[in-house]
Coordinates of C-alpha atoms in Angstrom, one line a residue:
M1 CA 14.5 111.4 221.5
E2 CA 11.0 111.0 222.8
K3 CA 9.0 113.8 222.9
T4 CA 7.6 115.0 225.9
T5 CA 4.3 116.2 225.8
L6 CA 3.9 119.6 228.0
M7 CA 0.3 119.3 229.6
V8 CA -1.3 122.7 231.0
R9 CA -4.0 123.4 233.5
C10 CA -7.7 124.8 231.8
Q11 CA -8.3 128.2 232.5
R12 CA -12.1 128.0 232.4
I13 CA -13.7 128.5 235.4
G14 CA -15.4 125.3 236.9
C15 CA -13.0 122.6 234.5
D16 CA -9.4 122.8 236.2
A17 CA -8.7 120.2 233.8
T18 CA -4.9 119.4 232.7
F19 CA -4.4 118.7 228.6
S20 CA -2.1 119.3 226.0
E21 CA -2.6 121.3 222.4
D22 CA -2.4 118.1 220.9
D23 CA -5.3 116.3 222.8
N24 CA -8.3 118.7 222.7
P25 CA -10.8 117.7 221.4
D26 CA -13.9 120.3 221.3
G27 CA -16.4 119.1 224.0
S28 CA -13.5 117.8 226.5
C29 CA -14.1 121.0 228.4
R30 CA -16.9 121.8 231.1
Y31 CA -17.2 125.0 232.5
H32 CA -19.5 127.1 233.6
D33 CA -20.2 131.1 233.1
S34 CA -20.2 134.0 235.4
P35 CA -21.0 133.3 239.3
I36 CA -23.2 135.2 241.3
F37 CA -22.8 136.0 244.9
H38 CA -26.1 137.0 247.0
D39 CA -26.8 136.7 250.5
G40 CA -25.1 133.9 251.2
T41 CA -26.1 132.5 248.3
K42 CA -23.9 131.1 245.4
E43 CA -25.1 130.5 242.1
W44 CA -24.1 129.9 238.3
S45 CA -25.2 132.6 236.4
C46 CA -26.0 130.1 233.0
C47 CA -27.7 126.9 234.4
K48 CA -29.1 129.0 237.8
K49 CA -27.7 125.7 239.6
R50 CA -26.7 127.1 243.8
S51 CA -25.5 126.7 247.0
H52 CA -24.9 127.7 250.8
D53 CA -21.8 125.7 250.7
F54 CA -18.8 127.1 248.5
S55 CA -17.1 123.9 248.7
L56 CA -20.4 122.0 247.1
F57 CA -20.7 125.1 245.1
L58 CA -17.6 124.3 242.9
E59 CA -18.2 120.7 242.2
I60 CA -21.4 121.6 240.6
P61 CA -20.7 119.8 236.9
G62 CA -20.3 122.6 234.2
C63 CA -23.1 123.2 231.8
K64 CA -21.5 123.9 228.6
T65 CA -18.8 121.5 226.9
G66 CA -16.0 123.2 224.4
K67 CA -12.3 123.1 223.7
H68 CA -10.1 123.8 226.4
T69 CA -7.6 126.8 227.1
A70 CA -4.7 128.4 229.0
V71 CA -5.7 131.9 228.3
K72 CA -7.1 133.4 231.7
Q73 CA -10.7 134.2 231.2
V74 CA -12.2 137.6 232.1
I75 CA -14.8 137.0 234.4
A76 CA -17.1 139.8 235.3
P77 CA -19.6 138.7 238.7
V78 CA -23.1 138.9 237.8
K79 CA -25.4 140.4 240.5
K80 CA -28.7 139.8 241.5
N81 CA -30.9 143.2 241.0
T82 CA -31.4 144.7 244.1
T83 CA -34.0 146.7 243.9
P84 CA -36.0 146.5 247.2
P85 CA -40.2 145.4 246.2
P86 CA -42.9 147.5 246.3
T87 CA -44.3 148.1 250.5
A88 CA -48.0 147.2 249.3
V89 CA -48.7 143.2 249.8
S90 CA -50.9 141.9 247.3
S91 CA -52.9 138.5 248.1
T92 CA -50.2 136.5 245.8
N93 CA -47.1 137.6 247.5
A94 CA -49.1 136.9 250.8
S95 CA -49.3 133.2 250.2
S96 CA -46.2 133.1 249.2
K97 CA -45.1 134.2 252.4
D98 CA -46.6 131.2 253.7
T99 CA -44.4 129.0 251.7
C100 CA -41.3 130.9 251.8
S101 CA -38.9 129.0 254.4
R102 CA -37.1 131.9 255.0
C103 CA -40.6 133.9 255.9
R104 CA -41.4 130.3 258.2
Q105 CA -38.5 130.4 260.2
G106 CA -38.6 133.9 261.0
F107 CA -35.7 135.0 259.2
F108 CA -36.4 138.5 257.2
C109 CA -36.8 137.7 253.6
S110 CA -36.1 139.9 251.1
D111 CA -38.3 138.6 248.4
H112 CA -41.2 139.3 250.7
G113 CA -39.7 142.9 252.5
S114 CA -40.4 142.3 256.0
Q115 CA -40.2 139.6 259.0
S116 CA -42.9 137.3 259.2
K117 CA -44.1 135.8 262.7
P118 CA -41.7 134.2 265.0
V119 CA -41.7 130.5 265.3
N120 CA -43.9 128.7 268.2
V121 CA -41.5 126.3 270.2
V122 CA -42.6 123.7 271.7
D123 CA -41.3 122.8 275.0
K124 CA -40.5 118.8 275.2
S125 CA -38.7 118.8 278.1
P126 CA -41.0 116.6 280.5
N127 CA -40.0 113.5 277.4
L128 CA -37.0 114.4 277.5
V129 CA -35.0 111.2 278.7
G130 CA -37.0 109.9 275.1
D131 CA -35.9 112.3 273.0
V132 CA -32.0 111.8 274.2
S133 CA -32.5 108.4 273.4
A134 CA -34.4 108.9 269.7
V135 CA -31.4 110.9 269.2
N136 CA -29.1 108.9 269.9
N137 CA -30.4 106.0 267.8
S138 CA -31.3 108.4 265.4
S139 CA -27.9 109.5 264.9
V140 CA -26.0 106.3 264.8
K141 CA -25.2 105.3 260.6
A142 CA -23.8 102.0 259.1
P143 CA -20.3 102.6 258.2
K144 CA -20.3 103.8 254.6
P145 CA -18.1 101.5 252.5
K146 CA -14.9 102.0 251.6
K147 CA -14.3 102.6 247.6
I148 CA -12.3 99.8 246.2
V149 CA -9.7 101.8 243.3
D150 CA -7.2 99.6 241.0
I151 CA -3.7 101.8 242.2
N152 CA -3.5 102.2 237.9
E153 CA -6.5 104.4 237.7
P154 CA -6.8 107.8 236.9
Q155 CA -8.8 109.7 239.6
I156 CA -9.7 113.4 239.9
C157 CA -8.2 115.1 243.4
K158 CA -11.1 116.7 245.5
N159 CA -8.4 118.8 247.6
K160 CA -9.8 122.6 247.6
G161 CA -7.8 124.3 244.8
C162 CA -5.9 121.4 243.8
G163 CA -8.3 119.4 240.9
Q164 CA -5.3 117.0 239.6
T165 CA -5.5 114.1 237.7
F166 CA -3.5 111.3 240.1
K167 CA -3.3 107.6 240.0
E168 CA -3.2 106.0 243.4
K169 CA 0.0 104.4 242.5
D170 CA 1.7 108.2 242.1
N171 CA 0.1 108.9 245.3
H172 CA 2.4 110.6 248.6
D173 CA 2.5 112.6 251.6
T174 CA 3.0 115.4 249.5
A175 CA 1.9 115.2 245.8
C176 CA -1.6 117.3 246.1
S177 CA -1.2 121.5 246.9
Y178 CA -4.5 122.3 248.3
H179 CA -6.2 124.9 250.7
P180 CA -7.3 123.6 253.9
G181 CA -10.1 126.1 254.0
P182 CA -12.4 127.0 254.5
A183 CA -13.5 129.6 251.8
V184 CA -13.9 133.4 253.1
F185 CA -16.6 135.5 251.5
H186 CA -16.7 139.2 253.2
D187 CA -17.6 142.7 252.5
R188 CA -17.5 142.1 248.7
M189 CA -14.0 140.1 249.8
R190 CA -13.2 136.1 248.8
G191 CA -10.4 134.7 250.2
W192 CA -8.7 131.2 252.2
K193 CA -8.5 131.7 256.0
C194 CA -6.2 129.0 256.1
C195 CA -3.5 131.3 254.3
D196 CA -5.1 134.5 254.7
I197 CA -5.4 135.8 251.8
H198 CA -8.2 137.9 250.2
V199 CA -8.5 139.3 246.8
K200 CA -11.7 141.1 245.0
E201 CA -12.0 139.0 241.8
F202 CA -13.3 135.4 241.7
D203 CA -10.9 134.6 238.9
E204 CA -8.1 136.1 241.7
F205 CA -9.6 133.9 244.1
M206 CA -9.7 131.3 242.3
N207 CA -5.6 131.9 241.2
I208 CA -4.6 131.8 245.1
P209 CA -1.2 129.5 244.9
P210 CA -2.5 126.4 247.7
C211 CA -0.8 126.8 251.3
T212 CA -0.7 123.0 252.1
K213 CA 0.7 119.7 251.2
G214 CA -0.6 116.7 251.5
W215 CA -2.1 113.4 249.9
H216 CA -4.1 113.3 247.4
S217 CA -7.6 112.5 247.7
A218 CA -10.7 111.7 245.3
D219 CA -13.4 111.4 248.2
P220 CA -12.4 113.9 251.2
E221 CA -14.8 112.1 253.3
S222 CA -13.9 108.9 253.9

């Protein structure tokens, strides 16, 4: 009788691959440490890579390597120091405000402790027709070439909450379990708008069961 290989999902944050105990060499897992959430920015404490978009944040490749594990990781999200900056503004601070993108756009900046002067808006209404045609011309983009994939080639599904390895020959309209999203972060709660489930801990958020069935997709933008 042929032995059945039991595949389990890796519990490390940033990996989400499936593996078996018989095929789990050192270095096969790429993962991250704790995430940091601050002022709408998501950042990995280990490699300091960040993103405002949660989907792009989860796609940042892991910076650490090791073996896969089926043991649920206990994660304590790292909080950034929210101590307000000193009120005295030095010449260096004033110079950095001039180059800070948030200050230059007129938004409140926690790094510099004050709101910069508003940005002057130039009225271009007399040349509205020319501007509209220029916008229309710039918005026309060449179609993205469709990637040709062998039906037996293993691919990783990029749908939110899935991450499974699949082959196109086995793909069908209920093969994938995923979240259509979007992810919601509000008042220290994390959840999915699609299924209206919200939790406090990041690892609990990552383990919320997908609520939708569909096709696996290795390239959601196509």
